[in-house]
Short mmCIF file of C-alpha atoms in Angstrom, two decimals:
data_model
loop_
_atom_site.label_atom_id
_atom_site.label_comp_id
_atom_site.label_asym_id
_atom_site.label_seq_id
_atom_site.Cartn_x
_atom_site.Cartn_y
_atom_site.Cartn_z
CA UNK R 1 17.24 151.09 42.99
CA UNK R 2 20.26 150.85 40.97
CA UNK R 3 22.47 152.21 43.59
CA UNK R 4 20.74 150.10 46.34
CA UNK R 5 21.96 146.46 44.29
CA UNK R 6 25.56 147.57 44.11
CA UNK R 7 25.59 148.23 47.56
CA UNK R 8 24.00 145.22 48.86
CA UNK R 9 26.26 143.44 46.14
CA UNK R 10 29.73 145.00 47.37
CA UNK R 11 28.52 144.44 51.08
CA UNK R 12 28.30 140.70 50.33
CA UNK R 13 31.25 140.93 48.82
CA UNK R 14 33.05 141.80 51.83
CA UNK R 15 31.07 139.23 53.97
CA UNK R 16 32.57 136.72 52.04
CA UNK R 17 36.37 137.50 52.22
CA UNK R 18 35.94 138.01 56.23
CA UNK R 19 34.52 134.31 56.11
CA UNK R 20 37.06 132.83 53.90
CA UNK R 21 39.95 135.05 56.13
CA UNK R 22 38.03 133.85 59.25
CA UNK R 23 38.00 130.36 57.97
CA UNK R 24 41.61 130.45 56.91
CA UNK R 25 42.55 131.17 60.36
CA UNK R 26 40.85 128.58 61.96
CA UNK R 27 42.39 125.91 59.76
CA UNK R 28 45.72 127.34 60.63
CA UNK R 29 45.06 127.31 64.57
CA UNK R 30 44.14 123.80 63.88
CA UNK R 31 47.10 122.84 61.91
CA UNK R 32 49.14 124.44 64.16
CA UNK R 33 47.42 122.79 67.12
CA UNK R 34 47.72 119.59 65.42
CA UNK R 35 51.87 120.23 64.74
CA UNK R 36 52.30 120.79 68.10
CA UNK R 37 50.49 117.51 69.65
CA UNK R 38 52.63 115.70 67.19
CA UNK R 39 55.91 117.27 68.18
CA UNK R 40 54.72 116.64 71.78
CA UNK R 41 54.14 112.69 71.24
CA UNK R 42 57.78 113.12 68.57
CA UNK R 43 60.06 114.53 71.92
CA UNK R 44 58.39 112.16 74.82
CA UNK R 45 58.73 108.77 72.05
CA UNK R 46 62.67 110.04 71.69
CA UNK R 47 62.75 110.35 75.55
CA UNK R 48 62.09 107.12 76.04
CA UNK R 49 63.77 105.69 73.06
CA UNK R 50 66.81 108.00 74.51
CA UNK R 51 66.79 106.24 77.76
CA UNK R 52 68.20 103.20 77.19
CA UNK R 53 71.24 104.59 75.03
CA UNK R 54 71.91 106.29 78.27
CA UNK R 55 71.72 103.23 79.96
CA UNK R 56 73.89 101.32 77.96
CA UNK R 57 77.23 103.57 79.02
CA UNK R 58 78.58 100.51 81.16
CA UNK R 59 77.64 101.99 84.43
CA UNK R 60 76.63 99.59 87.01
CA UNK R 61 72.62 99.44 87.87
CA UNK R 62 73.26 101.13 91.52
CA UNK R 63 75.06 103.88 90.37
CA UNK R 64 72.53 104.76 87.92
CA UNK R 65 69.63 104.44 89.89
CA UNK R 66 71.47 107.19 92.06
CA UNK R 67 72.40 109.11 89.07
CA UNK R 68 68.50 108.91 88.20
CA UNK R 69 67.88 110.63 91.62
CA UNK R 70 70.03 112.93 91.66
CA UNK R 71 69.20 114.05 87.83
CA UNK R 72 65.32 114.27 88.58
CA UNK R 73 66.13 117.11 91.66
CA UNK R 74 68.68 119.12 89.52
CA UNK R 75 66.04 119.24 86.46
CA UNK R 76 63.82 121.97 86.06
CA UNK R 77 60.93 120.49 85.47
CA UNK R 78 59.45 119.86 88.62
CA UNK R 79 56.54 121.48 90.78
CA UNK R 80 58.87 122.76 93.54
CA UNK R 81 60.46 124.75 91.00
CA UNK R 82 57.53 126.45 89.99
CA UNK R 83 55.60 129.64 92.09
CA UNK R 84 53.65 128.35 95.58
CA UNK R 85 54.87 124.69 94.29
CA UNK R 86 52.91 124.92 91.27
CA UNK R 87 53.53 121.94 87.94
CA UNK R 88 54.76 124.38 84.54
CA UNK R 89 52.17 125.05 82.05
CA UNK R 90 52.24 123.25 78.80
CA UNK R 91 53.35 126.25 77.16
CA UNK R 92 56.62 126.39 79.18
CA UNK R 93 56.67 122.72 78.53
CA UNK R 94 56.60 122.68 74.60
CA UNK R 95 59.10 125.58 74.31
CA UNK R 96 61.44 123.69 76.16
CA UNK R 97 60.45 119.82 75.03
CA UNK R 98 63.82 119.74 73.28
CA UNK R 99 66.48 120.93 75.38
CA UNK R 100 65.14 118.99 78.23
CA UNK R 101 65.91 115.95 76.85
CA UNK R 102 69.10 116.21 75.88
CA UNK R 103 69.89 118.18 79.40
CA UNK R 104 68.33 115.11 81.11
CA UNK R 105 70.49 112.78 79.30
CA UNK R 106 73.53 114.95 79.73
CA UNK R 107 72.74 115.52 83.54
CA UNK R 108 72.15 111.42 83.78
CA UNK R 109 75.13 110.55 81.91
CA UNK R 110 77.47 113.28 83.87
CA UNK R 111 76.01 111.93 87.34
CA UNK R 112 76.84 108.51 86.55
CA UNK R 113 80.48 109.10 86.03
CA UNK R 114 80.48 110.95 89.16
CA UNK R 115 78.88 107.86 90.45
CA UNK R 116 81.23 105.48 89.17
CA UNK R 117 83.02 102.52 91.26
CA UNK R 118 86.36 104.50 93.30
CA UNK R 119 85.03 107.68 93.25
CA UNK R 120 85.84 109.86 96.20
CA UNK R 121 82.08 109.11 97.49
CA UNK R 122 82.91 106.26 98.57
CA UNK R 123 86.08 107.61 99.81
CA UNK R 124 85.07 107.72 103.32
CA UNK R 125 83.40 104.23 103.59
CA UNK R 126 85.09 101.09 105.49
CA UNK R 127 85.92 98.04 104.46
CA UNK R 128 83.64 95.60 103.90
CA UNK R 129 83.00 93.15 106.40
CA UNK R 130 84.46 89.91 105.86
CA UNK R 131 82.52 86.43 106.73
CA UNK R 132 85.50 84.36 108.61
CA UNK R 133 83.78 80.95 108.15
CA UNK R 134 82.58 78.88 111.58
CA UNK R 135 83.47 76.30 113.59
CA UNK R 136 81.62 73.15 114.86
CA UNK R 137 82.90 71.62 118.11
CA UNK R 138 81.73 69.51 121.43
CA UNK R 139 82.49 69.76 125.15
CA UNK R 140 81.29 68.18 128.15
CA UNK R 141 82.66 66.95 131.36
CA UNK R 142 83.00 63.69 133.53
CA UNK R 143 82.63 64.29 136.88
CA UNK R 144 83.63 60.50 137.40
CA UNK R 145 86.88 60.44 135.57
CA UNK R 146 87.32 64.53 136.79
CA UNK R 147 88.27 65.04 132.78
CA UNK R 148 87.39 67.99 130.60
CA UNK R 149 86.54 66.74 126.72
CA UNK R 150 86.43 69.01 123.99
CA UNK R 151 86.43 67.58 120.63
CA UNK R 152 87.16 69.67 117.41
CA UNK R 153 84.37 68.46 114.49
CA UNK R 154 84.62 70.54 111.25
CA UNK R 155 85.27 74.12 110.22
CA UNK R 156 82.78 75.64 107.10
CA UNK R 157 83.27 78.49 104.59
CA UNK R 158 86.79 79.19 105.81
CA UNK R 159 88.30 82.72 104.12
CA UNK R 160 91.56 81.72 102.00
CA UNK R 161 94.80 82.70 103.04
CA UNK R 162 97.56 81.73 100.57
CA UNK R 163 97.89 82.97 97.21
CA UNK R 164 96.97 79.65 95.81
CA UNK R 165 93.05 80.84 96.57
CA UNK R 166 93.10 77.99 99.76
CA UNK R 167 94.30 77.37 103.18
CA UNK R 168 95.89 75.35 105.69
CA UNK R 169 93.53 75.12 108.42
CA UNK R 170 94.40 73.70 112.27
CA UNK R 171 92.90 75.06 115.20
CA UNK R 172 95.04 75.77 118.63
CA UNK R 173 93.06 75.30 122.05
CA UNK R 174 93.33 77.09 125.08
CA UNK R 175 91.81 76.96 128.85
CA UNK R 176 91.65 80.84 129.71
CA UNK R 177 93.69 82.42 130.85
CA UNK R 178 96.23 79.73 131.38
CA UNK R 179 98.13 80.23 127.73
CA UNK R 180 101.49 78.48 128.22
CA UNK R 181 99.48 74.82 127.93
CA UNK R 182 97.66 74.65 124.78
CA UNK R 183 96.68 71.61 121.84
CA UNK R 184 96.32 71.38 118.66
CA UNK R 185 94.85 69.21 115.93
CA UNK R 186 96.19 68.32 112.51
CA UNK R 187 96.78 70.31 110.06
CA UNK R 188 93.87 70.12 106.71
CA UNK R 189 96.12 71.34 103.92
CA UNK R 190 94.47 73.00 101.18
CA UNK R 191 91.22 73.10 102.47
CA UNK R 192 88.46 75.86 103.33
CA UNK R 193 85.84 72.99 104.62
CA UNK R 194 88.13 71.22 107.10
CA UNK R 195 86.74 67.78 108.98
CA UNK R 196 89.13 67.10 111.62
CA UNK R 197 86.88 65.18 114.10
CA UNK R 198 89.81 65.01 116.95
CA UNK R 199 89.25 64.56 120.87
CA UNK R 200 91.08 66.16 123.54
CA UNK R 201 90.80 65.16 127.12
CA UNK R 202 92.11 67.43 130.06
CA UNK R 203 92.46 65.08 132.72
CA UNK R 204 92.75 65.51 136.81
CA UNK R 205 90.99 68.80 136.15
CA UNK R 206 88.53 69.47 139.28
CA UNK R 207 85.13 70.83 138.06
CA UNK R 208 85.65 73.93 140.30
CA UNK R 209 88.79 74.77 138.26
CA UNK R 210 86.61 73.91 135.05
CA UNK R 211 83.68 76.58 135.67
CA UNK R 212 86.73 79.07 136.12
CA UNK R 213 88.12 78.72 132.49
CA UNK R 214 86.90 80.15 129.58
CA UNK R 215 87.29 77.36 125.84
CA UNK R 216 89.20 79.81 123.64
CA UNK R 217 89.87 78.25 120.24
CA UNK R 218 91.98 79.59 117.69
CA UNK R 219 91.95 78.64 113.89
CA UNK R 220 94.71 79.31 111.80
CA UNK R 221 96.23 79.01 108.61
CA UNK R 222 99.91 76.68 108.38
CA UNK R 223 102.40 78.14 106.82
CA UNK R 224 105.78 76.26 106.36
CA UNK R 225 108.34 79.23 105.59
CA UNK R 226 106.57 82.20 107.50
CA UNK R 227 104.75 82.69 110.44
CA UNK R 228 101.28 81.03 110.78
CA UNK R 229 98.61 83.17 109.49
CA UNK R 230 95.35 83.69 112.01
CA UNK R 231 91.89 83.18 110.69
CA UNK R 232 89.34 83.62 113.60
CA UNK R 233 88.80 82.72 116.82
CA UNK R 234 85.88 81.86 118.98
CA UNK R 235 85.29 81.84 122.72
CA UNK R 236 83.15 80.23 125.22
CA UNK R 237 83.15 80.47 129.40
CA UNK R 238 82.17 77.01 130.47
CA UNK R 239 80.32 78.22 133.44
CA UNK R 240 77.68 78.70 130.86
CA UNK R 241 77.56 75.59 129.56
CA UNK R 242 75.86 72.62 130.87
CA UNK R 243 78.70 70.29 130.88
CA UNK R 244 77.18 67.28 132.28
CA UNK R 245 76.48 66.19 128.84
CA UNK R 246 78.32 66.83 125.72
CA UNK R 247 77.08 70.24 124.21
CA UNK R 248 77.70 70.48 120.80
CA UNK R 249 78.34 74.29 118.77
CA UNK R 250 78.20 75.80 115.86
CA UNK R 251 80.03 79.02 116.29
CA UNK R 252 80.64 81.88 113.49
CA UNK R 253 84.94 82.89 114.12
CA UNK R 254 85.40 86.30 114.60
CA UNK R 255 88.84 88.48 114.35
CA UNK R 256 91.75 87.45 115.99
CA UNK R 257 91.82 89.56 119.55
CA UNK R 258 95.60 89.45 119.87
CA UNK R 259 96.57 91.98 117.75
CA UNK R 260 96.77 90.49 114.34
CA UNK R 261 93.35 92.10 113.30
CA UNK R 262 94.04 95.62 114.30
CA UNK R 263 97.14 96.34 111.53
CA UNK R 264 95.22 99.30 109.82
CA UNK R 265 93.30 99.82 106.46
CA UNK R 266 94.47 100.16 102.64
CA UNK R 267 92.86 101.75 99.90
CA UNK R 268 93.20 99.85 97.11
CA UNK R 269 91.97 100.48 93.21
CA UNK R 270 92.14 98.32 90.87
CA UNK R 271 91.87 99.09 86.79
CA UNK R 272 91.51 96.05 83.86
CA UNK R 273 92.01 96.51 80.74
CA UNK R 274 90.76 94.03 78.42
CA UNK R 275 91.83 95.62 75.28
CA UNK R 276 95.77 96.10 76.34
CA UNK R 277 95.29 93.33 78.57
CA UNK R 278 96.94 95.26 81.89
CA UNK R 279 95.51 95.75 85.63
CA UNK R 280 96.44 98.82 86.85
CA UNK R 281 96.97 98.66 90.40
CA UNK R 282 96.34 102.11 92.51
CA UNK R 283 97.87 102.72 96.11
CA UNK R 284 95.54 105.23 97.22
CA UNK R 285 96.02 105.53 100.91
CA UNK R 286 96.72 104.09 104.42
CA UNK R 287 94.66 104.59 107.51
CA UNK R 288 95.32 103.84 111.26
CA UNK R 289 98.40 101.17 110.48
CA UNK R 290 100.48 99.23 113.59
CA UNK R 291 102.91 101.32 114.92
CA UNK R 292 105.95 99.06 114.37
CA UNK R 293 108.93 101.49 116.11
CA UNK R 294 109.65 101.97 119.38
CA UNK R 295 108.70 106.02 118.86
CA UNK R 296 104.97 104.72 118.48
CA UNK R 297 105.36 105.45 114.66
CA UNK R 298 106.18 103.58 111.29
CA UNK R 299 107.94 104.20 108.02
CA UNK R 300 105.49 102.27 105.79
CA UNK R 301 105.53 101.26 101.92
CA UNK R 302 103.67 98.80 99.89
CA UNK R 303 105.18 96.27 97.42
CA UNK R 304 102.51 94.72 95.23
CA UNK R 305 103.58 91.49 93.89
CA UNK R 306 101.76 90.00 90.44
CA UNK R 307 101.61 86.07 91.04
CA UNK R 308 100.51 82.95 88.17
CA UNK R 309 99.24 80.45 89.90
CA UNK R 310 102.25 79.37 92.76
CA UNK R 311 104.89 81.78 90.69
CA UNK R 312 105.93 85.81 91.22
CA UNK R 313 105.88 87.36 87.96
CA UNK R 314 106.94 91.13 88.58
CA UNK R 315 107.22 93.28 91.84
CA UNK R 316 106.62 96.73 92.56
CA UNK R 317 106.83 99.13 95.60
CA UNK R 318 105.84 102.23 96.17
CA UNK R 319 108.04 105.26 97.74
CA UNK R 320 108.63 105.04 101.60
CA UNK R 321 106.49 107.89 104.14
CA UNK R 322 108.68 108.54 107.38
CA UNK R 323 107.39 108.59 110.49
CA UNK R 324 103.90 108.36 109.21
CA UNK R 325 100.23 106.12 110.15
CA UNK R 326 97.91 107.60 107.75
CA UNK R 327 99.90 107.64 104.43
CA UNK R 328 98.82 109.10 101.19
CA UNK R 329 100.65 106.97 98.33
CA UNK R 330 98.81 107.81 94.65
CA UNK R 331 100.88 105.60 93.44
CA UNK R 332 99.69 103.59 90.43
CA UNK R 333 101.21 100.00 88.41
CA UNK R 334 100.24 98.24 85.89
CA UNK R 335 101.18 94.96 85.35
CA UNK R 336 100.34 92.60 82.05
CA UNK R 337 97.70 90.12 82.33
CA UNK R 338 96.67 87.97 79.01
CA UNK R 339 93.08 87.51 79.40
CA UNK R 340 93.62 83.56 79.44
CA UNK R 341 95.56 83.99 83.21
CA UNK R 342 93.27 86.05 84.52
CA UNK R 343 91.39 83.58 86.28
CA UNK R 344 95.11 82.16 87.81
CA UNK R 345 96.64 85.40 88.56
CA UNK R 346 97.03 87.10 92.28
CA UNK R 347 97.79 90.39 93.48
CA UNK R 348 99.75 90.22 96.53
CA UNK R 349 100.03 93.86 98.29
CA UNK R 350 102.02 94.07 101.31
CA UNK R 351 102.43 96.84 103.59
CA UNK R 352 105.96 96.99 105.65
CA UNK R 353 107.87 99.34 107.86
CA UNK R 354 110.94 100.40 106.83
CA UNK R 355 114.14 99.71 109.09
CA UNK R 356 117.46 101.46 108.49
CA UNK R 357 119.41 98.83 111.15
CA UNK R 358 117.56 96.08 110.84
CA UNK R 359 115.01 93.44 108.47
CA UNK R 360 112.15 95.61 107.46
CA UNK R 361 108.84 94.14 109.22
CA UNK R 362 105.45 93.46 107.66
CA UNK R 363 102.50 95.12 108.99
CA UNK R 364 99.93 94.16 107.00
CA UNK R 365 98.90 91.92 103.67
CA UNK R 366 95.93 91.66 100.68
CA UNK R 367 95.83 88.65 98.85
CA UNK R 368 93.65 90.10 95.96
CA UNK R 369 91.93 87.32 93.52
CA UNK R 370 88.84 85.78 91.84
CA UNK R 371 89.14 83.30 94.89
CA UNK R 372 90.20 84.75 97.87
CA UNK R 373 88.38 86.16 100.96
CA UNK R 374 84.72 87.44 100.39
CA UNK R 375 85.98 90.89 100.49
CA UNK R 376 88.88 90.38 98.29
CA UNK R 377 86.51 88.37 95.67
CA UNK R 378 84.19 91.05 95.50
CA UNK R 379 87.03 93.85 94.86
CA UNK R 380 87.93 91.80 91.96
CA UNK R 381 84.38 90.88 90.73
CA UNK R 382 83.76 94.69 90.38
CA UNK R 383 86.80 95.26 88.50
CA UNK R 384 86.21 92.89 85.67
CA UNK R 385 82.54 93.83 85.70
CA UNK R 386 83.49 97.38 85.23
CA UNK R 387 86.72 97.55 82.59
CA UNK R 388 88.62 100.36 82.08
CA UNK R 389 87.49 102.13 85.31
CA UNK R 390 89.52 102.38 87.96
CA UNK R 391 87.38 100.48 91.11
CA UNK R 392 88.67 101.34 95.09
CA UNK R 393 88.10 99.32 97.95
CA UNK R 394 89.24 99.54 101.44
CA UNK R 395 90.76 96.71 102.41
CA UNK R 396 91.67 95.13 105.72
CA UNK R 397 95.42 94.39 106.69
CA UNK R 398 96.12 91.44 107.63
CA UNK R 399 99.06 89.20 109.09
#
């Protein structure tokens, strides 16, 4: 009986350590359950927290929405990266919490300076189409008097032209395709909003010569020392037209047919910095410019000019390519601009044809500005928004 008790007692015995081990364990499991649910909530609240940091790296909104794209298909982390499309277990998950967030911020923040305003993806897009302003203007005919009257209103939204950030609007009128007679109204000086509100009467004209010609009117920008700088044009066949009572138009201008709008493309970037107070100009490259020699060629370079208000401050140029309509320059200038000009500075950049035996000739110009064309002002607007990075645009030539 003895015998029997100290069994029973060292069987008990052992009963209760395999509890209290069994019970240790399951606290453990359930601290260690517990530890990892916590580290869990820890790496996705730094995630987010992490997020905006990356934001915050001056990188404009588009370029990191593409950035966020392109990050979420190069990550790991997603179903068609697992077997037969399948989402990652959690375990695969909490081993690599950690490193994914840092590789997401590192892949963000490395796609976004890809990403970033003049980079070679947007090497290979145009420039961007610029609004010419419109015209308003009234024709009709009396068959009584056998006179043709067209009468020039107002123009609207007109692109500047002179590196003051205005124009010097008048508009020339033809009766296509006779283009030896023409008129022409006043000239609006410093004006993008012109009201001229000027009659013109073609009288003795038969109304069977009338339905023949097409209204071609020309708007253009004055210029006293240089030749006169087109802006658009607009055209209109009468025989269209009812012109037994005065028709009046609103008509957007479009690009000057006669040559001046075809002069070739310039790739321009353009680099402030606010802390030196310098804009770094960047000749980048030519494409498709006027042939200006007889050989169907040119021998182009580019002189940028830095202007203050109606003043040229400092001139550079850039090396001369012979025989040559698709240059490559990579030339770069910087010029110093206190921050309190800024807003009264102009970056004239002229592209001209070198000519051994005679005056070089200009084949193309970019008045560059916080007030010039739409094109121009948006070059600019992008490179103040985005300091210290060097922003491209392509840029239309014009004459």
């Amino acid at each position: 009986m003895h015998l029997n008790r100290e069994e029973d007692n060292g069987k008990g015995s052992v009963s209760l350590s395999v509890f209290l081990v069994s019970l240790a364990l399951t606290v453990c499991a359930v601290w260690l359950v517990a530890l990892c649910g916590v580290c869990s909530w820890c790496q996705r609240k730094l995630g987010k927290r992490n997020k905006p940091g990356v934001e915050a790296a001056g990188t404009p909104d588009s370029a990191r929405g593409r950035g966020e794209k392109k990050a979420i298909k190069a990550g790991g982390n997603r179903p068609g990266n697992s077997p037969k499309g399948q989402a990652p277990n959690e375990a695969d998950r909490r081993t690599d919490g950690h490193s994914s967030v840092s590789d997401l911020a590192n892949s963000l923040t490395s796609e976004m300076l890809m990403l970033s305003p003049g980079s070679e993806e947007d090497d290979h897009e145009g420039p961007v189409s610029e609004k010419l302003g419109r015209i308003q203007f009234s024709v009709g005919y009396s068959f009584q008097d056998s006179t043709l009257t067209v009468k020039i209103l107002k123009g609207q939204d007109l692109p500047a032209k002179d590196f003051s950030g205005t124009s010097d609007p008048f508009v020339k009128i033809y009766l296509l395709p006779d283009k030896k007679h023409k008129l022409e109204t006043k000239v609006k000086r410093k004006n993008l909003n012109p009201h001229w509100n000027e009659t013109f009467l073609f009288e003795g004209f038969p109304y069977e010569k009338v339905v023949q010609r097409t209204l071609y009117l020309q708007v253009l920008d004055y210029d006293r020392f240089s030749r006169n700088d087109p802006i658009g044009e607009v055209s209109i066949p009468l025989n269209k037209v009812d012109l037994a009572h005065m028709q009046t138009f609103w008509k957007e201008l479009k690009p000057c047919s006669d040559g001046s709008g075809n002069r070739g493309d310039l790739l321009v970037s353009l680099c402030y910095n606010p802390t030196a107070n310098t804009i770094t100009v960047g000749i980048i490259k030519a494409r498709n410019l006027k042939a200006m020699d007889i050989g169907g060629t040119s021998d182009p370079y580019v002189k940028v000019w830095l202007m203050h208000k109606d003043k040229r401050v400092e001139k550079k140029k850039t090396v001369v390519m012979k025989r040559c309509l698709n240059p490559v320059f990579n030339e770069s200038f910087p010029f110093d601009v206190p921050a309190h000009v800024l807003r009264e500075t102009t970056i004239i950049i002229t592209v001209m044809d070198k000519d051994r035996l005679s005056r070089n000739d200009v084949i193309g110009k970019i008045y560059l500005s916080w007030k010039s064309g739409p094109a121009e002002v948006k070059h600019w607007k992008d490179m103040i928004a985005h300091p210290r990075s060097a922003v491209a645009q392509w840029h239309s030539l014009k004459a």
